[in-house]
mmCIF file of C-alpha atoms in Angstrom:
data_model
loop_
_atom_site.group_PDB
_atom_site.id
_atom_site.type_symbol
_atom_site.label_atom_id
_atom_site.label_comp_id
_atom_site.label_asym_id
_atom_site.label_seq_id
_atom_site.Cartn_x
_atom_site.Cartn_y
_atom_site.Cartn_z
ATOM 1 C CA UNK A 1 -37.722 -7.056 -28.189
ATOM 2 C CA UNK A 2 -37.668 -10.814 -28.148
ATOM 3 C CA UNK A 3 -36.159 -13.413 -26.650
ATOM 4 C CA UNK A 4 -35.895 -16.833 -28.082
ATOM 5 C CA UNK A 5 -36.540 -19.524 -25.578
ATOM 6 C CA UNK A 6 -36.403 -22.532 -28.002
ATOM 7 C CA UNK A 7 -37.371 -23.660 -31.528
ATOM 8 C CA UNK A 8 -39.616 -26.293 -32.894
ATOM 9 C CA UNK A 9 -37.747 -29.643 -32.346
ATOM 10 C CA UNK A 10 -39.194 -31.211 -35.520
ATOM 11 C CA UNK A 11 -41.409 -33.575 -33.788
ATOM 12 C CA UNK A 12 -44.457 -34.777 -35.740
ATOM 13 C CA UNK A 13 -47.487 -37.043 -35.251
ATOM 14 C CA UNK A 14 -49.028 -38.943 -38.264
ATOM 15 C CA UNK A 15 -47.141 -36.355 -40.616
ATOM 16 C CA UNK A 16 -48.574 -33.621 -38.722
ATOM 17 C CA UNK A 17 -46.117 -31.328 -36.919
ATOM 18 C CA UNK A 18 -46.600 -30.761 -33.193
ATOM 19 C CA UNK A 19 -45.601 -26.773 -33.525
ATOM 20 C CA UNK A 20 -46.573 -23.799 -31.399
ATOM 21 C CA UNK A 21 -50.337 -21.864 -31.465
ATOM 22 C CA UNK A 22 -52.605 -20.794 -28.831
ATOM 23 C CA UNK A 23 -51.394 -20.121 -25.238
ATOM 24 C CA UNK A 24 -53.338 -19.403 -22.016
ATOM 25 C CA UNK A 25 -52.155 -18.837 -18.346
ATOM 26 C CA UNK A 26 -53.530 -21.220 -16.109
ATOM 27 C CA UNK A 27 -54.355 -21.256 -12.017
ATOM 28 C CA UNK A 28 -51.121 -22.918 -11.458
ATOM 29 C CA UNK A 29 -48.960 -20.220 -12.954
ATOM 30 C CA UNK A 30 -48.068 -22.066 -15.801
ATOM 31 C CA UNK A 31 -48.490 -21.185 -19.417
ATOM 32 C CA UNK A 32 -49.970 -24.024 -21.638
ATOM 33 C CA UNK A 33 -49.682 -23.935 -25.349
ATOM 34 C CA UNK A 34 -51.520 -26.308 -27.955
ATOM 35 C CA UNK A 35 -49.923 -26.972 -31.331
ATOM 36 C CA UNK A 36 -52.028 -25.841 -34.515
ATOM 37 C CA UNK A 37 -53.241 -29.389 -35.451
ATOM 38 C CA UNK A 38 -54.482 -32.206 -33.376
ATOM 39 C CA UNK A 39 -52.346 -34.070 -31.112
ATOM 40 C CA UNK A 40 -52.422 -35.367 -27.464
ATOM 41 C CA UNK A 41 -49.784 -32.901 -26.680
ATOM 42 C CA UNK A 42 -49.441 -29.529 -24.762
ATOM 43 C CA UNK A 43 -46.150 -27.364 -24.531
ATOM 44 C CA UNK A 44 -45.805 -25.937 -21.208
ATOM 45 C CA UNK A 45 -43.622 -22.880 -19.904
ATOM 46 C CA UNK A 46 -43.227 -23.843 -16.362
ATOM 47 C CA UNK A 47 -42.210 -20.559 -14.922
ATOM 48 C CA UNK A 48 -43.191 -17.746 -17.140
ATOM 49 C CA UNK A 49 -41.920 -14.962 -14.758
ATOM 50 C CA UNK A 50 -38.231 -15.961 -15.216
ATOM 51 C CA UNK A 51 -36.393 -14.490 -18.141
ATOM 52 C CA UNK A 52 -35.183 -16.238 -21.161
ATOM 53 C CA UNK A 53 -34.192 -19.880 -20.896
ATOM 54 C CA UNK A 54 -35.056 -19.714 -17.247
ATOM 55 C CA UNK A 55 -38.519 -19.956 -18.071
ATOM 56 C CA UNK A 56 -38.004 -23.896 -18.565
ATOM 57 C CA UNK A 57 -40.182 -24.174 -21.676
ATOM 58 C CA UNK A 58 -41.030 -27.955 -22.344
ATOM 59 C CA UNK A 59 -42.095 -28.949 -25.889
ATOM 60 C CA UNK A 60 -44.906 -31.669 -25.225
ATOM 61 C CA UNK A 61 -44.737 -31.172 -21.557
ATOM 62 C CA UNK A 62 -47.926 -32.333 -20.875
ATOM 63 C CA UNK A 63 -49.481 -35.624 -22.497
ATOM 64 C CA UNK A 64 -53.224 -35.470 -22.904
ATOM 65 C CA UNK A 65 -55.544 -38.570 -22.464
ATOM 66 C CA UNK A 66 -56.949 -37.968 -25.991
ATOM 67 C CA UNK A 67 -56.167 -36.052 -29.152
ATOM 68 C CA UNK A 68 -57.224 -32.315 -28.829
ATOM 69 C CA UNK A 69 -57.613 -30.461 -32.101
ATOM 70 C CA UNK A 70 -57.033 -26.749 -32.010
ATOM 71 C CA UNK A 71 -58.804 -25.884 -28.605
ATOM 72 C CA UNK A 72 -57.546 -24.840 -25.380
ATOM 73 C CA UNK A 73 -59.265 -24.651 -21.993
ATOM 74 C CA UNK A 74 -60.646 -21.258 -20.844
ATOM 75 C CA UNK A 75 -58.903 -20.786 -17.506
ATOM 76 C CA UNK A 76 -61.100 -17.549 -16.388
ATOM 77 C CA UNK A 77 -59.539 -15.650 -13.398
ATOM 78 C CA UNK A 78 -62.487 -16.254 -10.872
ATOM 79 C CA UNK A 79 -60.172 -15.083 -8.127
ATOM 80 C CA UNK A 80 -59.858 -11.453 -9.371
ATOM 81 C CA UNK A 81 -61.118 -9.031 -6.798
ATOM 82 C CA UNK A 82 -60.921 -11.640 -3.711
ATOM 83 C CA UNK A 83 -58.280 -12.181 -1.241
ATOM 84 C CA UNK A 84 -57.023 -15.104 -3.200
ATOM 85 C CA UNK A 85 -53.933 -14.374 -5.358
ATOM 86 C CA UNK A 86 -54.624 -14.460 -9.207
ATOM 87 C CA UNK A 87 -51.958 -16.939 -10.121
ATOM 88 C CA UNK A 88 -50.652 -19.300 -6.926
ATOM 89 C CA UNK A 89 -48.578 -22.491 -7.604
ATOM 90 C CA UNK A 90 -49.278 -23.369 -3.871
ATOM 91 C CA UNK A 91 -53.222 -23.363 -4.278
ATOM 92 C CA UNK A 92 -54.801 -27.202 -4.278
ATOM 93 C CA UNK A 93 -58.101 -27.961 -4.612
ATOM 94 C CA UNK A 94 -59.625 -30.886 -2.981
ATOM 95 C CA UNK A 95 -63.012 -32.397 -4.454
ATOM 96 C CA UNK A 96 -64.181 -34.936 -1.672
ATOM 97 C CA UNK A 97 -67.904 -34.293 -2.203
ATOM 98 C CA UNK A 98 -68.095 -33.350 -5.945
ATOM 99 C CA UNK A 99 -67.817 -29.669 -5.004
ATOM 100 C CA UNK A 100 -64.496 -27.523 -4.731
ATOM 101 C CA UNK A 101 -63.176 -26.530 -1.181
ATOM 102 C CA UNK A 102 -61.618 -23.227 -1.652
ATOM 103 C CA UNK A 103 -58.196 -22.730 0.222
ATOM 104 C CA UNK A 104 -58.154 -20.338 3.239
ATOM 105 C CA UNK A 105 -57.519 -16.726 2.335
ATOM 106 C CA UNK A 106 -54.039 -15.640 3.500
ATOM 107 C CA UNK A 107 -54.493 -12.609 5.902
ATOM 108 C CA UNK A 108 -51.560 -10.365 6.562
ATOM 109 C CA UNK A 109 -52.063 -7.802 9.831
ATOM 110 C CA UNK A 110 -49.667 -4.816 10.222
ATOM 111 C CA UNK A 111 -50.097 -3.346 13.409
ATOM 112 C CA UNK A 112 -50.253 -0.944 15.462
ATOM 113 C CA UNK A 113 -51.632 1.561 13.131
ATOM 114 C CA UNK A 114 -50.727 4.260 13.616
ATOM 115 C CA UNK A 115 -47.443 3.332 14.697
ATOM 116 C CA UNK A 116 -44.735 5.022 16.842
ATOM 117 C CA UNK A 117 -41.235 3.161 17.613
ATOM 118 C CA UNK A 118 -42.201 -0.423 15.870
ATOM 119 C CA UNK A 119 -44.368 -2.081 13.454
ATOM 120 C CA UNK A 120 -45.552 -5.761 13.676
ATOM 121 C CA UNK A 121 -46.719 -7.961 10.920
ATOM 122 C CA UNK A 122 -48.172 -11.250 11.418
ATOM 123 C CA UNK A 123 -49.768 -13.552 8.857
ATOM 124 C CA UNK A 124 -52.782 -16.128 9.384
ATOM 125 C CA UNK A 125 -51.034 -19.122 7.491
ATOM 126 C CA UNK A 126 -47.129 -19.851 6.952
ATOM 127 C CA UNK A 127 -45.817 -19.127 3.583
ATOM 128 C CA UNK A 128 -43.828 -22.108 1.960
ATOM 129 C CA UNK A 129 -41.279 -19.700 0.665
ATOM 130 C CA UNK A 130 -39.376 -16.494 1.633
ATOM 131 C CA UNK A 131 -41.059 -13.308 1.483
ATOM 132 C CA UNK A 132 -40.177 -9.528 1.803
ATOM 133 C CA UNK A 133 -42.178 -6.685 3.430
ATOM 134 C CA UNK A 134 -41.703 -3.545 1.683
ATOM 135 C CA UNK A 135 -42.442 0.082 3.281
ATOM 136 C CA UNK A 136 -42.533 3.049 0.975
ATOM 137 C CA UNK A 137 -43.061 6.665 1.621
ATOM 138 C CA UNK A 138 -45.592 8.810 -0.125
ATOM 139 C CA UNK A 139 -43.570 9.570 -3.226
ATOM 140 C CA UNK A 140 -43.260 5.751 -3.800
ATOM 141 C CA UNK A 141 -39.549 5.493 -2.576
ATOM 142 C CA UNK A 142 -38.589 2.434 -0.472
ATOM 143 C CA UNK A 143 -37.748 3.446 2.702
ATOM 144 C CA UNK A 144 -37.705 -0.328 4.610
ATOM 145 C CA UNK A 145 -37.282 -3.694 3.286
ATOM 146 C CA UNK A 146 -37.486 -6.638 5.821
ATOM 147 C CA UNK A 147 -36.849 -10.269 4.768
ATOM 148 C CA UNK A 148 -39.252 -13.012 6.120
ATOM 149 C CA UNK A 149 -38.079 -16.584 5.960
ATOM 150 C CA UNK A 150 -40.195 -19.272 4.974
ATOM 151 C CA UNK A 151 -42.627 -20.453 7.359
ATOM 152 C CA UNK A 152 -42.198 -17.348 9.450
ATOM 153 C CA UNK A 153 -45.562 -16.048 10.628
ATOM 154 C CA UNK A 154 -44.572 -12.874 12.468
ATOM 155 C CA UNK A 155 -41.891 -10.027 12.171
ATOM 156 C CA UNK A 156 -41.093 -6.665 14.172
ATOM 157 C CA UNK A 157 -39.237 -3.564 12.566
ATOM 158 C CA UNK A 158 -38.085 -0.597 14.131
ATOM 159 C CA UNK A 159 -39.523 2.725 13.036
ATOM 160 C CA UNK A 160 -37.707 5.240 15.338
ATOM 161 C CA UNK A 161 -35.638 6.458 12.471
ATOM 162 C CA UNK A 162 -38.542 7.329 10.271
ATOM 163 C CA UNK A 163 -40.500 10.735 9.798
ATOM 164 C CA UNK A 164 -44.101 11.180 10.598
ATOM 165 C CA UNK A 165 -46.384 10.491 7.915
ATOM 166 C CA UNK A 166 -48.377 7.928 5.845
ATOM 167 C CA UNK A 167 -46.458 5.127 4.285
ATOM 168 C CA UNK A 168 -47.544 2.351 2.221
ATOM 169 C CA UNK A 169 -46.838 -1.316 2.411
ATOM 170 C CA UNK A 170 -46.685 -4.538 0.316
ATOM 171 C CA UNK A 171 -45.715 -8.221 1.209
ATOM 172 C CA UNK A 172 -44.475 -10.071 -1.637
ATOM 173 C CA UNK A 173 -42.783 -13.225 -2.423
ATOM 174 C CA UNK A 174 -40.873 -14.011 -5.610
ATOM 175 C CA UNK A 175 -43.922 -13.958 -7.727
ATOM 176 C CA UNK A 176 -47.140 -12.844 -5.820
ATOM 177 C CA UNK A 177 -48.187 -9.898 -3.870
ATOM 178 C CA UNK A 178 -49.762 -11.368 -0.847
ATOM 179 C CA UNK A 179 -50.832 -8.249 0.976
ATOM 180 C CA UNK A 180 -50.802 -4.570 0.919
ATOM 181 C CA UNK A 181 -52.029 -1.535 2.891
ATOM 182 C CA UNK A 182 -51.543 2.018 4.543
ATOM 183 C CA UNK A 183 -49.432 2.725 7.762
ATOM 184 C CA UNK A 184 -49.396 5.889 9.758
ATOM 185 C CA UNK A 185 -46.154 6.812 11.616
ATOM 186 C CA UNK A 186 -46.695 9.139 14.436
ATOM 187 C CA UNK A 187 -43.182 9.671 16.525
#
């Protein structure tokens, strides 16, 4: 199925239409699109995970300093297999020495493990937006959900009503998986 998010608005440069062509997901979580011919504009999908018009598609959302002729930058996912999210709009690179300084990795600690009456979660860095701790049983059914507010770095949740067993947890915000792991509960 398709959902129409916009139609070409008829904009041209020197008689050439600035239509839609190649797209690429960038590390800042936006999708950039070039037109089919040379122009100094790129279209931008600001929020690709939002459905329909909520994705905020902007024709000519990025003005380039020079004309680009049917090419798009390659954004390889260097963060695959690392502790960094593949796509994180909060990641900012600072280059004071000519080389990139990578941001610290978010560490999520869930303890004690094995747990008995309660489990605690702590973050190494505060999150700028709220997140949710999900606990699943071995069949993948969600058995507990706890919300963390923005900037909250610790939380506790009771487990006294839980059965013994192996559980799986995930900590997610609206767009990213922040951490995941296994939790053993012994009552």
